[in-house]
């Protein structure tokens, strides 16, 4: 069942085998044996992708429940003896700066050495969906100030105001402060439309009554700043994300109707409403 769940979540036999620390041939044999026992196909395989069949969806819903129940039983048995065991699944966005994740997880491991920690990298929206679905326990992520996630609990770690990320030779690179309207004629690079990372800058332009052209959509800050560095676009990011970036200029932005003290984005820790957050030994850094 664990192999089937991994394939369904990874949408790949190769990635599922890596995740489960088994060779792909062994994983494939186990799935064929499972499908033979069930008398139905759990997965529809093509040369390009793996899809879950309707019968597979029904099986996986119960398989996840069984695996969760088995893990809870082991955790409860250990707890009866005063031990803390189990698995903590944590998501981390690439741009997290509110905490030193390595230090935090290191402190957690020293305090609970029998807890297995699985760290996943990805985007805020994907993590929120997985937490709400019970497939992730907690995540360090970024949210726009106006965003209130549903189905999860959050704790704010830090608030920051977006700054303009400009090529070093940009006409406004020497300014101490600019206005959003100064950038409306420039092509932008930003995160995918509809994502939490994108919502932060889209909200700023909507509230200012301005339109802009997003010519490039990327999924990580490193590529975003790389495109800016080469003069292809401008962007908006949190100061803590870009403080170590070279080859770009960073300028504070004034927005109409704001006094300069409002925040555009927050770094947050989110977790399942049905549980409590993990114990963190390090305090958030401002």
mmCIF file of N, CA and C in Angstrom, residues 150-276:
data_model
loop_
_atom_site.group_PDB
_atom_site.id
_atom_site.type_symbol
_atom_site.label_atom_id
_atom_site.label_comp_id
_atom_site.label_asym_id
_atom_site.label_seq_id
_atom_site.Cartn_x
_atom_site.Cartn_y
_atom_site.Cartn_z
ATOM 1 N N UNK A 150 -7.540 28.111 3.944
ATOM 2 C CA UNK A 150 -8.645 27.345 4.499
ATOM 3 C C UNK A 150 -8.190 25.927 4.827
ATOM 4 N N UNK A 151 -8.722 25.396 5.914
ATOM 5 C CA UNK A 151 -8.448 24.006 6.255
ATOM 6 C C UNK A 151 -7.133 23.770 6.971
ATOM 7 N N UNK A 152 -6.371 24.836 7.251
ATOM 8 C CA UNK A 152 -5.099 24.691 7.956
ATOM 9 C C UNK A 152 -4.982 25.781 9.014
ATOM 10 N N UNK A 153 -4.094 25.574 9.949
ATOM 11 C CA UNK A 153 -3.784 26.602 10.945
ATOM 12 C C UNK A 153 -2.429 27.199 10.602
ATOM 13 N N UNK A 154 -2.241 28.471 10.896
ATOM 14 C CA UNK A 154 -0.975 29.130 10.570
ATOM 15 C C UNK A 154 -0.471 29.951 11.749
ATOM 16 N N UNK A 155 0.837 30.106 11.768
ATOM 17 C CA UNK A 155 1.478 31.000 12.735
ATOM 18 C C UNK A 155 2.415 31.915 11.962
ATOM 19 N N UNK A 156 2.187 33.205 12.077
ATOM 20 C CA UNK A 156 3.034 34.165 11.368
ATOM 21 C C UNK A 156 4.415 34.212 12.005
ATOM 22 N N UNK A 157 5.446 34.144 11.179
ATOM 23 C CA UNK A 157 6.825 34.185 11.652
ATOM 24 C C UNK A 157 7.488 35.529 11.374
ATOM 25 N N UNK A 158 7.170 36.140 10.236
ATOM 26 C CA UNK A 158 7.780 37.417 9.882
ATOM 27 C C UNK A 158 6.918 38.106 8.834
ATOM 28 N N UNK A 159 6.912 39.438 8.830
ATOM 29 C CA UNK A 159 6.235 40.231 7.794
ATOM 30 C C UNK A 159 7.268 41.096 7.090
ATOM 31 N N UNK A 160 7.134 41.188 5.785
ATOM 32 C CA UNK A 160 8.072 42.005 5.012
ATOM 33 C C UNK A 160 7.330 42.760 3.924
ATOM 34 N N UNK A 161 7.940 43.858 3.510
ATOM 35 C CA UNK A 161 7.389 44.674 2.429
ATOM 36 C C UNK A 161 8.204 44.414 1.175
ATOM 37 N N UNK A 162 7.535 44.145 0.056
ATOM 38 C CA UNK A 162 8.228 43.838 -1.189
ATOM 39 C C UNK A 162 9.095 45.005 -1.651
ATOM 40 N N UNK A 163 10.233 44.672 -2.264
ATOM 41 C CA UNK A 163 11.104 45.682 -2.876
ATOM 42 C C UNK A 163 11.219 45.386 -4.360
ATOM 43 N N UNK A 164 11.521 46.408 -5.135
ATOM 44 C CA UNK A 164 11.725 46.228 -6.573
ATOM 45 C C UNK A 164 13.098 45.621 -6.823
ATOM 46 N N UNK A 165 13.144 44.600 -7.680
ATOM 47 C CA UNK A 165 14.400 43.955 -8.080
ATOM 48 C C UNK A 165 14.675 44.401 -9.514
ATOM 49 N N UNK A 166 15.758 45.157 -9.713
ATOM 50 C CA UNK A 166 16.040 45.781 -11.000
ATOM 51 C C UNK A 166 17.407 45.365 -11.524
ATOM 52 N N UNK A 167 17.587 45.364 -12.857
ATOM 53 C CA UNK A 167 18.936 45.180 -13.392
ATOM 54 C C UNK A 167 19.854 46.278 -12.874
ATOM 55 N N UNK A 168 21.120 45.978 -12.714
ATOM 56 C CA UNK A 168 22.056 46.946 -12.140
ATOM 57 C C UNK A 168 22.124 48.234 -12.946
ATOM 58 N N UNK A 169 21.889 48.149 -14.272
ATOM 59 C CA UNK A 169 21.972 49.343 -15.124
ATOM 60 C C UNK A 169 20.595 49.924 -15.448
ATOM 61 N N UNK A 170 19.590 49.550 -14.685
ATOM 62 C CA UNK A 170 18.228 50.058 -14.917
ATOM 63 C C UNK A 170 18.180 51.565 -14.639
ATOM 64 N N UNK A 171 17.300 52.248 -15.328
ATOM 65 C CA UNK A 171 17.205 53.709 -15.199
ATOM 66 C C UNK A 171 16.865 54.158 -13.779
ATOM 67 N N UNK A 172 16.241 53.260 -12.981
ATOM 68 C CA UNK A 172 15.828 53.608 -11.621
ATOM 69 C C UNK A 172 16.706 52.971 -10.548
ATOM 70 N N UNK A 173 17.777 52.311 -10.965
ATOM 71 C CA UNK A 173 18.587 51.546 -10.017
ATOM 72 C C UNK A 173 19.253 52.414 -8.964
ATOM 73 N N UNK A 174 19.481 53.682 -9.263
ATOM 74 C CA UNK A 174 20.153 54.547 -8.313
ATOM 75 C C UNK A 174 19.231 55.235 -7.322
ATOM 76 N N UNK A 175 17.928 55.019 -7.464
ATOM 77 C CA UNK A 175 16.971 55.681 -6.580
ATOM 78 C C UNK A 175 16.926 54.997 -5.209
ATOM 79 N N UNK A 176 16.577 55.742 -4.179
ATOM 80 C CA UNK A 176 16.355 55.154 -2.853
ATOM 81 C C UNK A 176 14.937 54.614 -2.730
ATOM 82 N N UNK A 177 14.002 55.226 -3.439
ATOM 83 C CA UNK A 177 12.605 54.820 -3.363
ATOM 84 C C UNK A 177 11.917 55.164 -4.678
ATOM 85 N N UNK A 178 11.030 54.281 -5.140
ATOM 86 C CA UNK A 178 10.283 54.535 -6.372
ATOM 87 C C UNK A 178 8.807 54.244 -6.119
ATOM 88 N N UNK A 179 7.984 54.539 -7.115
ATOM 89 C CA UNK A 179 6.557 54.244 -7.041
ATOM 90 C C UNK A 179 6.240 53.083 -7.975
ATOM 91 N N UNK A 180 5.167 52.357 -7.707
ATOM 92 C CA UNK A 180 4.783 51.254 -8.584
ATOM 93 C C UNK A 180 4.562 51.731 -10.015
ATOM 94 N N UNK A 181 3.966 52.923 -10.159
ATOM 95 C CA UNK A 181 3.691 53.424 -11.502
ATOM 96 C C UNK A 181 4.972 53.681 -12.305
ATOM 97 N N UNK A 182 6.113 53.803 -11.611
ATOM 98 C CA UNK A 182 7.378 53.972 -12.334
ATOM 99 C C UNK A 182 7.773 52.715 -13.096
ATOM 100 N N UNK A 183 7.140 51.574 -12.756
ATOM 101 C CA UNK A 183 7.547 50.293 -13.342
ATOM 102 C C UNK A 183 6.538 49.727 -14.331
ATOM 103 N N UNK A 184 5.420 50.400 -14.547
ATOM 104 C CA UNK A 184 4.351 49.805 -15.360
ATOM 105 C C UNK A 184 4.763 49.576 -16.812
ATOM 106 N N UNK A 185 5.753 50.290 -17.307
ATOM 107 C CA UNK A 185 6.185 50.116 -18.700
ATOM 108 C C UNK A 185 7.271 49.052 -18.843
ATOM 109 N N UNK A 186 7.717 48.481 -17.722
ATOM 110 C CA UNK A 186 8.748 47.445 -17.766
ATOM 111 C C UNK A 186 8.126 46.051 -17.797
ATOM 112 N N UNK A 187 8.725 45.127 -18.540
ATOM 113 C CA UNK A 187 8.252 43.737 -18.460
ATOM 114 C C UNK A 187 8.624 43.149 -17.093
ATOM 115 N N UNK A 188 7.748 42.337 -16.534
ATOM 116 C CA UNK A 188 7.977 41.751 -15.216
ATOM 117 C C UNK A 188 8.271 40.261 -15.321
ATOM 118 N N UNK A 189 9.021 39.772 -14.349
ATOM 119 C CA UNK A 189 9.148 38.334 -14.123
ATOM 120 C C UNK A 189 8.535 38.078 -12.751
ATOM 121 N N UNK A 190 7.698 37.036 -12.665
ATOM 122 C CA UNK A 190 7.004 36.763 -11.408
ATOM 123 C C UNK A 190 6.707 35.270 -11.314
ATOM 124 N N UNK A 191 6.121 34.877 -10.201
ATOM 125 C CA UNK A 191 5.736 33.487 -10.001
ATOM 126 C C UNK A 191 4.465 33.206 -10.798
ATOM 127 N N UNK A 192 4.087 31.935 -10.971
ATOM 128 C CA UNK A 192 2.910 31.601 -11.795
ATOM 129 C C UNK A 192 1.633 32.279 -11.308
ATOM 130 N N UNK A 193 0.793 32.669 -12.250
ATOM 131 C CA UNK A 193 -0.479 33.308 -11.925
ATOM 132 C C UNK A 193 -1.314 32.390 -11.033
ATOM 133 N N UNK A 194 -1.920 32.971 -9.991
ATOM 134 C CA UNK A 194 -2.740 32.201 -9.077
ATOM 135 C C UNK A 194 -2.004 31.635 -7.883
ATOM 136 N N UNK A 195 -0.674 31.698 -7.896
ATOM 137 C CA UNK A 195 0.109 31.175 -6.779
ATOM 138 C C UNK A 195 0.202 32.208 -5.664
ATOM 139 N N UNK A 196 0.521 31.738 -4.455
ATOM 140 C CA UNK A 196 0.655 32.660 -3.325
ATOM 141 C C UNK A 196 1.772 33.663 -3.568
ATOM 142 N N UNK A 197 2.876 33.214 -4.168
ATOM 143 C CA UNK A 197 3.983 34.112 -4.454
ATOM 144 C C UNK A 197 3.589 35.225 -5.413
ATOM 145 N N UNK A 198 2.751 34.896 -6.381
ATOM 146 C CA UNK A 198 2.303 35.884 -7.364
ATOM 147 C C UNK A 198 1.260 36.823 -6.760
ATOM 148 N N UNK A 199 0.419 36.306 -5.887
ATOM 149 C CA UNK A 199 -0.668 37.099 -5.308
ATOM 150 C C UNK A 199 -0.147 38.338 -4.605
ATOM 151 N N UNK A 200 1.039 38.236 -4.026
ATOM 152 C CA UNK A 200 1.604 39.361 -3.287
ATOM 153 C C UNK A 200 1.792 40.577 -4.183
ATOM 154 N N UNK A 201 2.378 40.374 -5.355
ATOM 155 C CA UNK A 201 2.625 41.503 -6.250
ATOM 156 C C UNK A 201 1.375 41.889 -7.041
ATOM 157 N N UNK A 202 0.545 40.894 -7.411
ATOM 158 C CA UNK A 202 -0.701 41.218 -8.107
ATOM 159 C C UNK A 202 -1.581 42.105 -7.239
ATOM 160 N N UNK A 203 -1.633 41.796 -5.940
ATOM 161 C CA UNK A 203 -2.448 42.577 -5.018
ATOM 162 C C UNK A 203 -1.958 44.022 -4.940
ATOM 163 N N UNK A 204 -0.633 44.203 -4.926
ATOM 164 C CA UNK A 204 -0.078 45.552 -4.856
ATOM 165 C C UNK A 204 -0.503 46.383 -6.069
ATOM 166 N N UNK A 205 -0.486 45.777 -7.255
ATOM 167 C CA UNK A 205 -0.873 46.514 -8.460
ATOM 168 C C UNK A 205 -2.375 46.749 -8.511
ATOM 169 N N UNK A 206 -3.177 45.754 -8.076
ATOM 170 C CA UNK A 206 -4.622 45.951 -8.073
ATOM 171 C C UNK A 206 -5.015 47.090 -7.149
ATOM 172 N N UNK A 207 -4.434 47.123 -5.957
ATOM 173 C CA UNK A 207 -4.786 48.163 -4.993
ATOM 174 C C UNK A 207 -4.336 49.546 -5.467
ATOM 175 N N UNK A 208 -3.293 49.573 -6.302
ATOM 176 C CA UNK A 208 -2.815 50.850 -6.839
ATOM 177 C C UNK A 208 -3.561 51.252 -8.108
ATOM 178 N N UNK A 209 -4.454 50.369 -8.616
ATOM 179 C CA UNK A 209 -5.198 50.662 -9.831
ATOM 180 C C UNK A 209 -4.318 50.663 -11.068
ATOM 181 N N UNK A 210 -3.273 49.831 -11.066
ATOM 182 C CA UNK A 210 -2.313 49.798 -12.170
ATOM 183 C C UNK A 210 -2.313 48.447 -12.860
ATOM 184 N N UNK A 211 -1.897 48.428 -14.116
ATOM 185 C CA UNK A 211 -1.741 47.189 -14.885
ATOM 186 C C UNK A 211 -0.273 47.037 -15.253
ATOM 187 N N UNK A 212 0.163 45.802 -15.363
ATOM 188 C CA UNK A 212 1.545 45.533 -15.755
ATOM 189 C C UNK A 212 1.581 44.321 -16.670
ATOM 190 N N UNK A 213 2.687 44.152 -17.356
ATOM 191 C CA UNK A 213 2.882 43.000 -18.236
ATOM 192 C C UNK A 213 3.863 42.035 -17.579
ATOM 193 N N UNK A 214 3.424 40.801 -17.342
ATOM 194 C CA UNK A 214 4.303 39.757 -16.813
ATOM 195 C C UNK A 214 4.759 38.910 -17.999
ATOM 196 N N UNK A 215 5.984 39.134 -18.414
ATOM 197 C CA UNK A 215 6.503 38.437 -19.589
ATOM 198 C C UNK A 215 7.124 37.095 -19.295
ATOM 199 N N UNK A 216 7.488 36.868 -18.032
ATOM 200 C CA UNK A 216 8.133 35.615 -17.640
ATOM 201 C C UNK A 216 7.490 35.096 -16.353
ATOM 202 N N UNK A 217 7.177 33.812 -16.311
ATOM 203 C CA UNK A 217 6.692 33.172 -15.091
ATOM 204 C C UNK A 217 7.693 32.094 -14.678
ATOM 205 N N UNK A 218 8.116 32.121 -13.428
ATOM 206 C CA UNK A 218 9.118 31.176 -12.930
ATOM 207 C C UNK A 218 8.622 30.584 -11.613
ATOM 208 N N UNK A 219 9.302 29.540 -11.170
ATOM 209 C CA UNK A 219 8.875 28.868 -9.934
ATOM 210 C C UNK A 219 9.862 29.023 -8.797
ATOM 211 N N UNK A 220 10.978 29.718 -9.014
ATOM 212 C CA UNK A 220 11.909 29.927 -7.904
ATOM 213 C C UNK A 220 12.576 31.288 -8.021
ATOM 214 N N UNK A 221 13.002 31.815 -6.875
ATOM 215 C CA UNK A 221 13.561 33.167 -6.812
ATOM 216 C C UNK A 221 14.908 33.267 -7.510
ATOM 217 N N UNK A 222 15.664 32.172 -7.527
ATOM 218 C CA UNK A 222 16.982 32.214 -8.174
ATOM 219 C C UNK A 222 16.864 32.493 -9.663
ATOM 220 N N UNK A 223 15.909 31.811 -10.323
ATOM 221 C CA UNK A 223 15.700 32.061 -11.750
ATOM 222 C C UNK A 223 15.139 33.459 -11.963
ATOM 223 N N UNK A 224 14.267 33.900 -11.060
ATOM 224 C CA UNK A 224 13.704 35.242 -11.170
ATOM 225 C C UNK A 224 14.805 36.299 -11.162
ATOM 226 N N UNK A 225 15.696 36.217 -10.177
ATOM 227 C CA UNK A 225 16.767 37.214 -10.102
ATOM 228 C C UNK A 225 17.764 37.047 -11.241
ATOM 229 N N UNK A 226 17.907 35.823 -11.750
ATOM 230 C CA UNK A 226 18.798 35.608 -12.897
ATOM 231 C C UNK A 226 18.299 36.322 -14.133
ATOM 232 N N UNK A 227 16.994 36.285 -14.371
ATOM 233 C CA UNK A 227 16.426 36.985 -15.527
ATOM 234 C C UNK A 227 16.548 38.495 -15.360
ATOM 235 N N UNK A 228 16.360 38.963 -14.126
ATOM 236 C CA UNK A 228 16.526 40.399 -13.866
ATOM 237 C C UNK A 228 17.975 40.806 -14.095
ATOM 238 N N UNK A 229 18.903 40.010 -13.592
ATOM 239 C CA UNK A 229 20.325 40.338 -13.714
ATOM 240 C C UNK A 229 20.740 40.503 -15.174
ATOM 241 N N UNK A 230 20.096 39.745 -16.065
ATOM 242 C CA UNK A 230 20.433 39.815 -17.492
ATOM 243 C C UNK A 230 19.637 40.876 -18.238
ATOM 244 N N UNK A 231 18.886 41.678 -17.497
ATOM 245 C CA UNK A 231 18.186 42.806 -18.100
ATOM 246 C C UNK A 231 16.921 42.452 -18.843
ATOM 247 N N UNK A 232 16.375 41.255 -18.598
ATOM 248 C CA UNK A 232 15.191 40.823 -19.333
ATOM 249 C C UNK A 232 13.888 41.285 -18.695
ATOM 250 N N UNK A 233 13.926 41.633 -17.417
ATOM 251 C CA UNK A 233 12.693 42.002 -16.728
ATOM 252 C C UNK A 233 13.028 42.648 -15.397
ATOM 253 N N UNK A 234 11.969 43.106 -14.709
ATOM 254 C CA UNK A 234 12.082 43.574 -13.323
ATOM 255 C C UNK A 234 11.158 42.703 -12.483
ATOM 256 N N UNK A 235 11.308 42.763 -11.158
ATOM 257 C CA UNK A 235 10.473 41.934 -10.301
ATOM 258 C C UNK A 235 10.243 42.566 -8.945
ATOM 259 N N UNK A 236 9.459 41.872 -8.117
ATOM 260 C CA UNK A 236 9.196 42.277 -6.745
ATOM 261 C C UNK A 236 9.420 41.068 -5.840
ATOM 262 N N UNK A 237 10.244 41.241 -4.815
ATOM 263 C CA UNK A 237 10.537 40.160 -3.876
ATOM 264 C C UNK A 237 10.678 40.719 -2.466
ATOM 265 N N UNK A 238 10.632 39.832 -1.486
ATOM 266 C CA UNK A 238 10.869 40.240 -0.098
ATOM 267 C C UNK A 238 12.351 40.536 0.101
ATOM 268 N N UNK A 239 12.706 41.540 0.899
ATOM 269 C CA UNK A 239 14.117 41.905 1.103
ATOM 270 C C UNK A 239 14.980 40.752 1.595
ATOM 271 N N UNK A 240 14.452 39.913 2.477
ATOM 272 C CA UNK A 240 15.262 38.823 3.020
ATOM 273 C C UNK A 240 15.629 37.792 1.968
ATOM 274 N N UNK A 241 14.836 37.708 0.896
ATOM 275 C CA UNK A 241 15.105 36.747 -0.169
ATOM 276 C C UNK A 241 16.274 37.203 -1.035
ATOM 277 N N UNK A 242 16.420 38.510 -1.193
ATOM 278 C CA UNK A 242 17.396 39.027 -2.147
ATOM 279 C C UNK A 242 18.631 39.630 -1.493
ATOM 280 N N UNK A 243 18.735 39.555 -0.170
ATOM 281 C CA UNK A 243 19.822 40.265 0.511
ATOM 282 C C UNK A 243 21.211 39.746 0.129
ATOM 283 N N UNK A 244 21.290 38.502 -0.352
ATOM 284 C CA UNK A 244 22.599 37.957 -0.740
ATOM 285 C C UNK A 244 22.767 37.854 -2.255
ATOM 286 N N UNK A 245 21.792 38.374 -3.006
ATOM 287 C CA UNK A 245 21.841 38.306 -4.465
ATOM 288 C C UNK A 245 22.769 39.389 -5.000
ATOM 289 N N UNK A 246 23.617 39.019 -5.941
ATOM 290 C CA UNK A 246 24.554 39.973 -6.559
ATOM 291 C C UNK A 246 24.109 40.292 -7.985
ATOM 292 N N UNK A 247 24.509 41.461 -8.461
ATOM 293 C CA UNK A 247 24.254 41.824 -9.852
ATOM 294 C C UNK A 247 22.911 42.467 -10.104
ATOM 295 N N UNK A 248 22.125 42.719 -9.044
ATOM 296 C CA UNK A 248 20.830 43.380 -9.181
ATOM 297 C C UNK A 248 20.772 44.585 -8.239
ATOM 298 N N UNK A 249 19.849 45.492 -8.521
ATOM 299 C CA UNK A 249 19.606 46.627 -7.629
ATOM 300 C C UNK A 249 18.274 46.409 -6.932
ATOM 301 N N UNK A 250 18.192 46.824 -5.670
ATOM 302 C CA UNK A 250 16.981 46.639 -4.884
ATOM 303 C C UNK A 250 16.526 47.998 -4.351
ATOM 304 N N UNK A 251 15.294 48.364 -4.664
ATOM 305 C CA UNK A 251 14.799 49.698 -4.351
ATOM 306 C C UNK A 251 13.455 49.585 -3.634
ATOM 307 N N UNK A 252 13.296 50.349 -2.546
ATOM 308 C CA UNK A 252 12.023 50.384 -1.831
ATOM 309 C C UNK A 252 10.934 50.953 -2.741
ATOM 310 N N UNK A 253 9.706 50.466 -2.531
ATOM 311 C CA UNK A 253 8.577 50.876 -3.375
ATOM 312 C C UNK A 253 7.499 51.524 -2.533
ATOM 313 N N UNK A 254 7.069 52.715 -2.941
ATOM 314 C CA UNK A 254 5.906 53.371 -2.345
ATOM 315 C C UNK A 254 4.666 52.981 -3.131
ATOM 316 N N UNK A 255 3.570 52.697 -2.411
ATOM 317 C CA UNK A 255 2.312 52.379 -3.062
ATOM 318 C C UNK A 255 1.291 53.440 -2.700
ATOM 319 N N UNK A 256 0.481 53.892 -3.667
ATOM 320 C CA UNK A 256 -0.532 54.914 -3.385
ATOM 321 C C UNK A 256 -1.467 54.458 -2.261
ATOM 322 N N UNK A 257 -1.732 55.365 -1.304
ATOM 323 C CA UNK A 257 -2.655 55.041 -0.224
ATOM 324 C C UNK A 257 -2.001 54.351 0.956
ATOM 325 N N UNK A 258 -0.669 54.137 0.870
ATOM 326 C CA UNK A 258 0.037 53.485 1.963
ATOM 327 C C UNK A 258 1.118 54.416 2.484
ATOM 328 N N UNK A 259 1.406 54.315 3.770
ATOM 329 C CA UNK A 259 2.370 55.230 4.378
ATOM 330 C C UNK A 259 3.781 54.665 4.428
ATOM 331 N N UNK A 260 3.981 53.513 3.783
ATOM 332 C CA UNK A 260 5.308 52.907 3.789
ATOM 333 C C UNK A 260 5.483 51.896 4.891
ATOM 334 N N UNK A 261 4.504 51.777 5.793
ATOM 335 C CA UNK A 261 4.651 50.838 6.890
ATOM 336 C C UNK A 261 3.874 49.555 6.691
ATOM 337 N N UNK A 262 3.050 49.477 5.650
ATOM 338 C CA UNK A 262 2.259 48.273 5.407
ATOM 339 C C UNK A 262 3.130 47.165 4.853
ATOM 340 N N UNK A 263 2.754 45.942 5.141
ATOM 341 C CA UNK A 263 3.527 44.798 4.685
ATOM 342 C C UNK A 263 2.796 44.086 3.559
ATOM 343 N N UNK A 264 3.570 43.539 2.605
ATOM 344 C CA UNK A 264 2.997 42.856 1.462
ATOM 345 C C UNK A 264 2.978 41.344 1.648
ATOM 346 N N UNK A 265 3.923 40.799 2.377
ATOM 347 C CA UNK A 265 4.076 39.356 2.441
ATOM 348 C C UNK A 265 4.465 38.921 3.842
ATOM 349 N N UNK A 266 4.114 37.697 4.188
ATOM 350 C CA UNK A 266 4.474 37.162 5.485
ATOM 351 C C UNK A 266 5.037 35.763 5.323
ATOM 352 N N UNK A 267 6.019 35.427 6.169
ATOM 353 C CA UNK A 267 6.526 34.070 6.231
ATOM 354 C C UNK A 267 5.770 33.359 7.328
ATOM 355 N N UNK A 268 5.261 32.150 7.043
ATOM 356 C CA UNK A 268 4.389 31.471 7.986
ATOM 357 C C UNK A 268 4.762 30.012 8.154
ATOM 358 N N UNK A 269 4.369 29.478 9.307
ATOM 359 C CA UNK A 269 4.389 28.049 9.550
ATOM 360 C C UNK A 269 2.946 27.598 9.530
ATOM 361 N N UNK A 270 2.603 26.634 8.681
ATOM 362 C CA UNK A 270 1.236 26.132 8.581
ATOM 363 C C UNK A 270 1.201 24.656 8.927
ATOM 364 N N UNK A 271 0.062 24.223 9.505
ATOM 365 C CA UNK A 271 -0.067 22.808 9.842
ATOM 366 C C UNK A 271 -1.536 22.411 9.826
ATOM 367 N N UNK A 272 -1.771 21.111 9.890
ATOM 368 C CA UNK A 272 -3.110 20.540 9.853
ATOM 369 C C UNK A 272 -3.913 21.033 11.055
ATOM 370 N N UNK A 273 -5.158 21.445 10.836
ATOM 371 C CA UNK A 273 -6.003 21.912 11.927
ATOM 372 C C UNK A 273 -6.218 20.838 12.990
ATOM 373 N N UNK A 274 -6.062 19.564 12.599
ATOM 374 C CA UNK A 274 -6.353 18.481 13.527
ATOM 375 C C UNK A 274 -5.192 18.147 14.441
ATOM 376 N N UNK A 275 -4.042 18.804 14.251
ATOM 377 C CA UNK A 275 -2.871 18.475 15.051
ATOM 378 C C UNK A 275 -2.248 19.744 15.603
ATOM 379 N N UNK A 276 -1.158 19.580 16.349
ATOM 380 C CA UNK A 276 -0.417 20.726 16.871
ATOM 381 C C UNK A 276 0.878 20.868 16.112
#
